[in-house]
Amino acid sequence: MKDNRVSLNGVKVYPFTSFDQLLTHVEREKGILVAINAEKILHATDQTRAIINRNIGYCDGSGAVLAMKKRGHGEVVKIAGCELWLKLVAALSPQKRSFYLVGSKQTVIEATVAKLRKEFPGIHIVNYRNGYIQSEEERQALLDDIATKKPDVVFVAMGSPKQELLMEEMAERHPAIYQGLGGSFDVYTGHVKRAPQWWVDHNLEFAYRLIKQPSRIKRQIHLLRFLWLVEMGRI
């Protein structure tokens, strides 16, 4: 795919119309997949814009999809990051591609690997470690291990922008498919509950989270401002 990204408040996002299109793109060009939602667009800083624009931003939220459709990209779809990484595993594991996982607590990463091996028999996980890198020596050891083991796909679950900055260092040592996952390992292993499927299917995950955690209201108010800016053509 040529660089036909759409700029939303200076954040450049690819108008992917399906998971298959995204997969074809990242397999051909390698790179770091960065989830884009309304908050990342609305609260973009010079640093976060630069990180996203160096990499592969995709619509992870309904707000981002709405903004893209407002720009004339009516076929753009939401690709939830917490689902995307498992789709990558399902698509690439049968091809004997190799995986490397970084992030979360030790108990969670171990549970993640165990569940992946159960759900995807034969999956080739070359290594994994928790997301608590305590020293520069540990950081360099991780980068060296990535360069040595040369995984085809690397998942890093540490939160933004920390995970993207680390993946950029990894990518300099070894080109691969990279994806930042935030808290997806916790969701996958049941340590954090995602919204029920009905809420997901109707693009109401934000409402479900608000009901479960009313303190999020301050963040959700910003979504109203985002929607207004989209409607006014200012995003």
GROMACS .gro file of C-alpha atoms in nm:
model
  235
    1MET     CA    1   0.000   0.000   0.000
    2LYS     CA    2   0.129   0.343  -0.094
    3ASP     CA    3   0.149   0.606   0.176
    4ASN     CA    4  -0.214   0.711   0.164
    5ARG     CA    5  -0.235   0.790   0.533
    6VAL     CA    6  -0.492   1.036   0.657
    7SER     CA    7  -0.377   1.314   0.892
    8LEU     CA    8  -0.603   1.361   1.194
    9ASN     CA    9  -0.475   1.646   1.412
   10GLY     CA   10  -0.132   1.572   1.268
   11VAL     CA   11  -0.158   1.200   1.348
   12LYS     CA   12  -0.117   0.997   1.029
   13VAL     CA   13  -0.343   0.690   1.015
   14TYR     CA   14  -0.366   0.419   0.750
   15PRO     CA   15  -0.719   0.367   0.614
   16PHE     CA   16  -0.716  -0.012   0.644
   17THR     CA   17  -1.044  -0.167   0.530
   18SER     CA   18  -0.978  -0.516   0.671
   19PHE     CA   19  -0.741  -0.720   0.882
   20ASP     CA   20  -0.614  -0.892   0.566
   21GLN     CA   21  -0.516  -0.559   0.414
   22LEU     CA   22  -0.329  -0.463   0.730
   23LEU     CA   23  -0.153  -0.802   0.739
   24THR     CA   24  -0.046  -0.775   0.375
   25HIS     CA   25   0.095  -0.429   0.438
   26VAL     CA   26   0.292  -0.515   0.751
   27GLU     CA   27   0.426  -0.841   0.608
   28ARG     CA   28   0.559  -0.657   0.305
   29GLU     CA   29   0.704  -0.354   0.479
   30LYS     CA   30   0.756  -0.477   0.837
   31GLY     CA   31   0.727  -0.209   1.104
   32ILE     CA   32   0.555  -0.117   1.426
   33LEU     CA   33   0.176  -0.127   1.455
   34VAL     CA   34   0.040   0.154   1.672
   35ALA     CA   35  -0.323   0.158   1.786
   36ILE     CA   36  -0.497   0.492   1.726
   37ASN     CA   37  -0.809   0.604   1.912
   38ALA     CA   38  -0.984   0.933   1.981
   39GLU     CA   39  -0.770   1.012   2.285
   40LYS     CA   40  -0.443   0.968   2.097
   41ILE     CA   41  -0.567   1.195   1.821
   42LEU     CA   42  -0.714   1.463   2.047
   43HIS     CA   43  -0.424   1.473   2.295
   44ALA     CA   44  -0.142   1.426   2.046
   45THR     CA   45   0.186   1.596   2.135
   46ASP     CA   46   0.490   1.657   1.916
   47GLN     CA   47   0.645   1.342   2.066
   48THR     CA   48   0.347   1.112   2.021
   49ARG     CA   49   0.278   1.241   1.668
   50ALA     CA   50   0.637   1.174   1.570
   51ILE     CA   51   0.628   0.820   1.712
   52ILE     CA   52   0.303   0.735   1.535
   53ASN     CA   53   0.400   0.898   1.207
   54ARG     CA   54   0.727   0.703   1.192
   55ASN     CA   55   0.530   0.382   1.219
   56ILE     CA   56   0.200   0.218   1.118
   57GLY     CA   57  -0.102   0.377   1.282
   58TYR     CA   58  -0.430   0.188   1.250
   59CYS     CA   59  -0.784   0.261   1.375
   60ASP     CA   60  -0.826   0.092   1.712
   61GLY     CA   61  -1.129   0.293   1.826
   62SER     CA   62  -1.469   0.390   1.691
   63GLY     CA   63  -1.380   0.759   1.727
   64ALA     CA   64  -1.083   0.720   1.492
   65VAL     CA   65  -1.303   0.530   1.246
   66LEU     CA   66  -1.565   0.806   1.260
   67ALA     CA   67  -1.303   1.071   1.187
   68MET     CA   68  -1.171   0.868   0.891
   69LYS     CA   69  -1.521   0.824   0.749
   70LYS     CA   70  -1.580   1.196   0.785
   71ARG     CA   71  -1.276   1.238   0.559
   72GLY     CA   72  -1.434   1.019   0.294
   73HIS     CA   73  -1.287   0.680   0.384
   74GLY     CA   74  -1.619   0.505   0.428
   75GLU     CA   75  -1.481   0.150   0.421
   76VAL     CA   76  -1.233   0.192   0.705
   77VAL     CA   77  -1.284  -0.060   0.985
   78LYS     CA   78  -1.201  -0.068   1.353
   79ILE     CA   79  -0.927  -0.320   1.428
   80ALA     CA   80  -0.909  -0.365   1.805
   81GLY     CA   81  -0.550  -0.410   1.919
   82CYS     CA   82  -0.649  -0.667   2.181
   83GLU     CA   83  -0.792  -0.878   1.896
   84LEU     CA   84  -0.536  -0.792   1.628
   85TRP     CA   85  -0.241  -0.963   1.795
   86LEU     CA   86  -0.432  -1.289   1.824
   87LYS     CA   87  -0.535  -1.264   1.459
   88LEU     CA   88  -0.167  -1.222   1.373
   89VAL     CA   89  -0.085  -1.534   1.575
   90ALA     CA   90  -0.367  -1.730   1.408
   91ALA     CA   91  -0.257  -1.621   1.060
   92LEU     CA   92   0.118  -1.656   1.099
   93SER     CA   93   0.166  -1.944   1.342
   94PRO     CA   94   0.061  -2.209   1.084
   95GLN     CA   95   0.331  -2.063   0.857
   96LYS     CA   96   0.587  -2.148   1.127
   97ARG     CA   97   0.659  -1.782   1.197
   98SER     CA   98   0.833  -1.714   1.527
   99PHE     CA   99   0.712  -1.493   1.812
  100TYR     CA  100   0.871  -1.299   2.098
  101LEU     CA  101   0.663  -1.158   2.386
  102VAL     CA  102   0.754  -0.879   2.628
  103GLY     CA  103   0.538  -0.722   2.895
  104SER     CA  104   0.316  -0.735   3.203
  105LYS     CA  105   0.398  -0.911   3.530
  106GLN     CA  106   0.590  -1.238   3.535
  107THR     CA  107   0.281  -1.437   3.635
  108VAL     CA  108   0.078  -1.281   3.354
  109ILE     CA  109   0.338  -1.332   3.080
  110GLU     CA  110   0.383  -1.694   3.187
  111ALA     CA  111   0.005  -1.746   3.180
  112THR     CA  112  -0.010  -1.579   2.839
  113VAL     CA  113   0.254  -1.810   2.693
  114ALA     CA  114   0.089  -2.117   2.844
  115LYS     CA  115  -0.251  -2.021   2.700
  116LEU     CA  116  -0.104  -1.944   2.357
  117ARG     CA  117   0.066  -2.284   2.347
  118LYS     CA  118  -0.264  -2.449   2.439
  119GLU     CA  119  -0.476  -2.255   2.188
  120PHE     CA  120  -0.220  -2.259   1.906
  121PRO     CA  121  -0.045  -2.599   1.919
  122GLY     CA  122   0.298  -2.581   1.764
  123ILE     CA  123   0.333  -2.204   1.805
  124HIS     CA  124   0.700  -2.109   1.788
  125ILE     CA  125   0.774  -1.872   2.077
  126VAL     CA  126   1.147  -1.807   2.075
  127ASN     CA  127   1.148  -1.624   2.409
  128TYR     CA  128   0.948  -1.404   2.646
  129ARG     CA  129   0.998  -1.185   2.949
  130ASN     CA  130   0.804  -0.953   3.178
  131GLY     CA  131   0.780  -0.579   3.117
  132TYR     CA  132   0.976  -0.466   3.422
  133ILE     CA  133   1.315  -0.372   3.283
  134GLN     CA  134   1.511  -0.258   3.585
  135SER     CA  135   1.846  -0.154   3.439
  136GLU     CA  136   2.027  -0.055   3.122
  137GLU     CA  137   2.198  -0.395   3.132
  138GLU     CA  138   1.860  -0.570   3.118
  139ARG     CA  139   1.751  -0.344   2.834
  140GLN     CA  140   2.061  -0.417   2.630
  141ALA     CA  141   2.029  -0.788   2.702
  142LEU     CA  142   1.675  -0.780   2.562
  143LEU     CA  143   1.783  -0.593   2.249
  144ASP     CA  144   2.071  -0.837   2.200
  145ASP     CA  145   1.837  -1.133   2.241
  146ILE     CA  146   1.597  -0.992   1.980
  147ALA     CA  147   1.885  -0.943   1.738
  148THR     CA  148   2.013  -1.296   1.803
  149LYS     CA  149   1.684  -1.488   1.791
  150LYS     CA  150   1.541  -1.283   1.501
  151PRO     CA  151   1.169  -1.338   1.568
  152ASP     CA  152   0.922  -1.272   1.289
  153VAL     CA  153   0.674  -1.105   1.523
  154VAL     CA  154   0.732  -0.917   1.850
  155PHE     CA  155   0.455  -0.818   2.091
  156VAL     CA  156   0.533  -0.558   2.358
  157ALA     CA  157   0.275  -0.487   2.630
  158MET     CA  158   0.403  -0.196   2.835
  159GLY     CA  159   0.178   0.101   2.760
  160SER     CA  160   0.236   0.402   2.533
  161PRO     CA  161   0.471   0.564   2.450
  162LYS     CA  162   0.711   0.341   2.645
  163GLN     CA  163   0.639   0.033   2.438
  164GLU     CA  164   0.673   0.217   2.105
  165LEU     CA  165   1.008   0.369   2.202
  166LEU     CA  166   1.138   0.027   2.303
  167MET     CA  167   1.010  -0.133   1.984
  168GLU     CA  168   1.185   0.131   1.777
  169GLU     CA  169   1.511   0.034   1.945
  170MET     CA  170   1.437  -0.331   1.873
  171ALA     CA  171   1.349  -0.258   1.510
  172GLU     CA  172   1.683  -0.085   1.459
  173ARG     CA  173   1.854  -0.409   1.557
  174HIS     CA  174   1.612  -0.646   1.384
  175PRO     CA  175   1.334  -0.562   1.131
  176ALA     CA  176   1.016  -0.755   1.208
  177ILE     CA  177   0.644  -0.714   1.265
  178TYR     CA  178   0.601  -0.531   1.596
  179GLN     CA  179   0.283  -0.450   1.786
  180GLY     CA  180   0.230  -0.259   2.107
  181LEU     CA  181  -0.037  -0.423   2.322
  182GLY     CA  182  -0.087  -0.212   2.634
  183GLY     CA  183  -0.282  -0.436   2.873
  184SER     CA  184  -0.380  -0.706   2.624
  185PHE     CA  185  -0.195  -0.986   2.804
  186ASP     CA  186  -0.399  -0.910   3.116
  187VAL     CA  187  -0.722  -0.923   2.915
  188TYR     CA  188  -0.619  -1.244   2.738
  189THR     CA  189  -0.545  -1.425   3.063
  190GLY     CA  190  -0.855  -1.298   3.241
  191HIS     CA  191  -0.675  -1.071   3.487
  192VAL     CA  192  -0.867  -0.776   3.339
  193LYS     CA  193  -1.222  -0.816   3.209
  194ARG     CA  194  -1.308  -0.672   2.869
  195ALA     CA  195  -1.657  -0.546   2.790
  196PRO     CA  196  -1.909  -0.819   2.695
  197GLN     CA  197  -1.937  -0.889   2.322
  198TRP     CA  198  -2.265  -0.697   2.277
  199TRP     CA  199  -2.101  -0.377   2.397
  200VAL     CA  200  -1.801  -0.442   2.171
  201ASP     CA  201  -2.018  -0.512   1.866
  202HIS     CA  202  -2.212  -0.188   1.917
  203ASN     CA  203  -1.901   0.029   1.972
  204LEU     CA  204  -2.001   0.092   2.333
  205GLU     CA  205  -1.693  -0.034   2.515
  206PHE     CA  206  -1.629   0.319   2.641
  207ALA     CA  207  -1.976   0.324   2.802
  208TYR     CA  208  -1.925  -0.014   2.965
  209ARG     CA  209  -1.592   0.099   3.112
  210LEU     CA  210  -1.756   0.417   3.236
  211ILE     CA  211  -2.029   0.220   3.412
  212LYS     CA  212  -1.770  -0.005   3.574
  213GLN     CA  213  -1.535   0.282   3.656
  214PRO     CA  214  -1.727   0.614   3.699
  215SER     CA  215  -1.401   0.799   3.769
  216ARG     CA  216  -1.333   0.776   3.394
  217ILE     CA  217  -1.594   1.049   3.337
  218LYS     CA  218  -1.323   1.315   3.311
  219ARG     CA  219  -1.164   1.124   3.024
  220GLN     CA  220  -1.496   1.055   2.856
  221ILE     CA  221  -1.592   1.422   2.854
  222HIS     CA  222  -1.301   1.478   2.616
  223LEU     CA  223  -1.468   1.237   2.373
  224LEU     CA  224  -1.757   1.481   2.337
  225ARG     CA  225  -1.509   1.752   2.244
  226PHE     CA  226  -1.348   1.513   1.995
  227LEU     CA  227  -1.683   1.436   1.832
  228TRP     CA  228  -1.762   1.807   1.806
  229LEU     CA  229  -1.425   1.880   1.642
  230VAL     CA  230  -1.478   1.594   1.396
  231GLU     CA  231  -1.825   1.723   1.309
  232MET     CA  232  -1.689   2.074   1.258
  233GLY     CA  233  -1.416   1.939   1.029
  234ARG     CA  234  -1.139   2.050   1.263
  235ILE     CA  235  -0.996   1.698   1.303
   0.00000   0.00000   0.00000
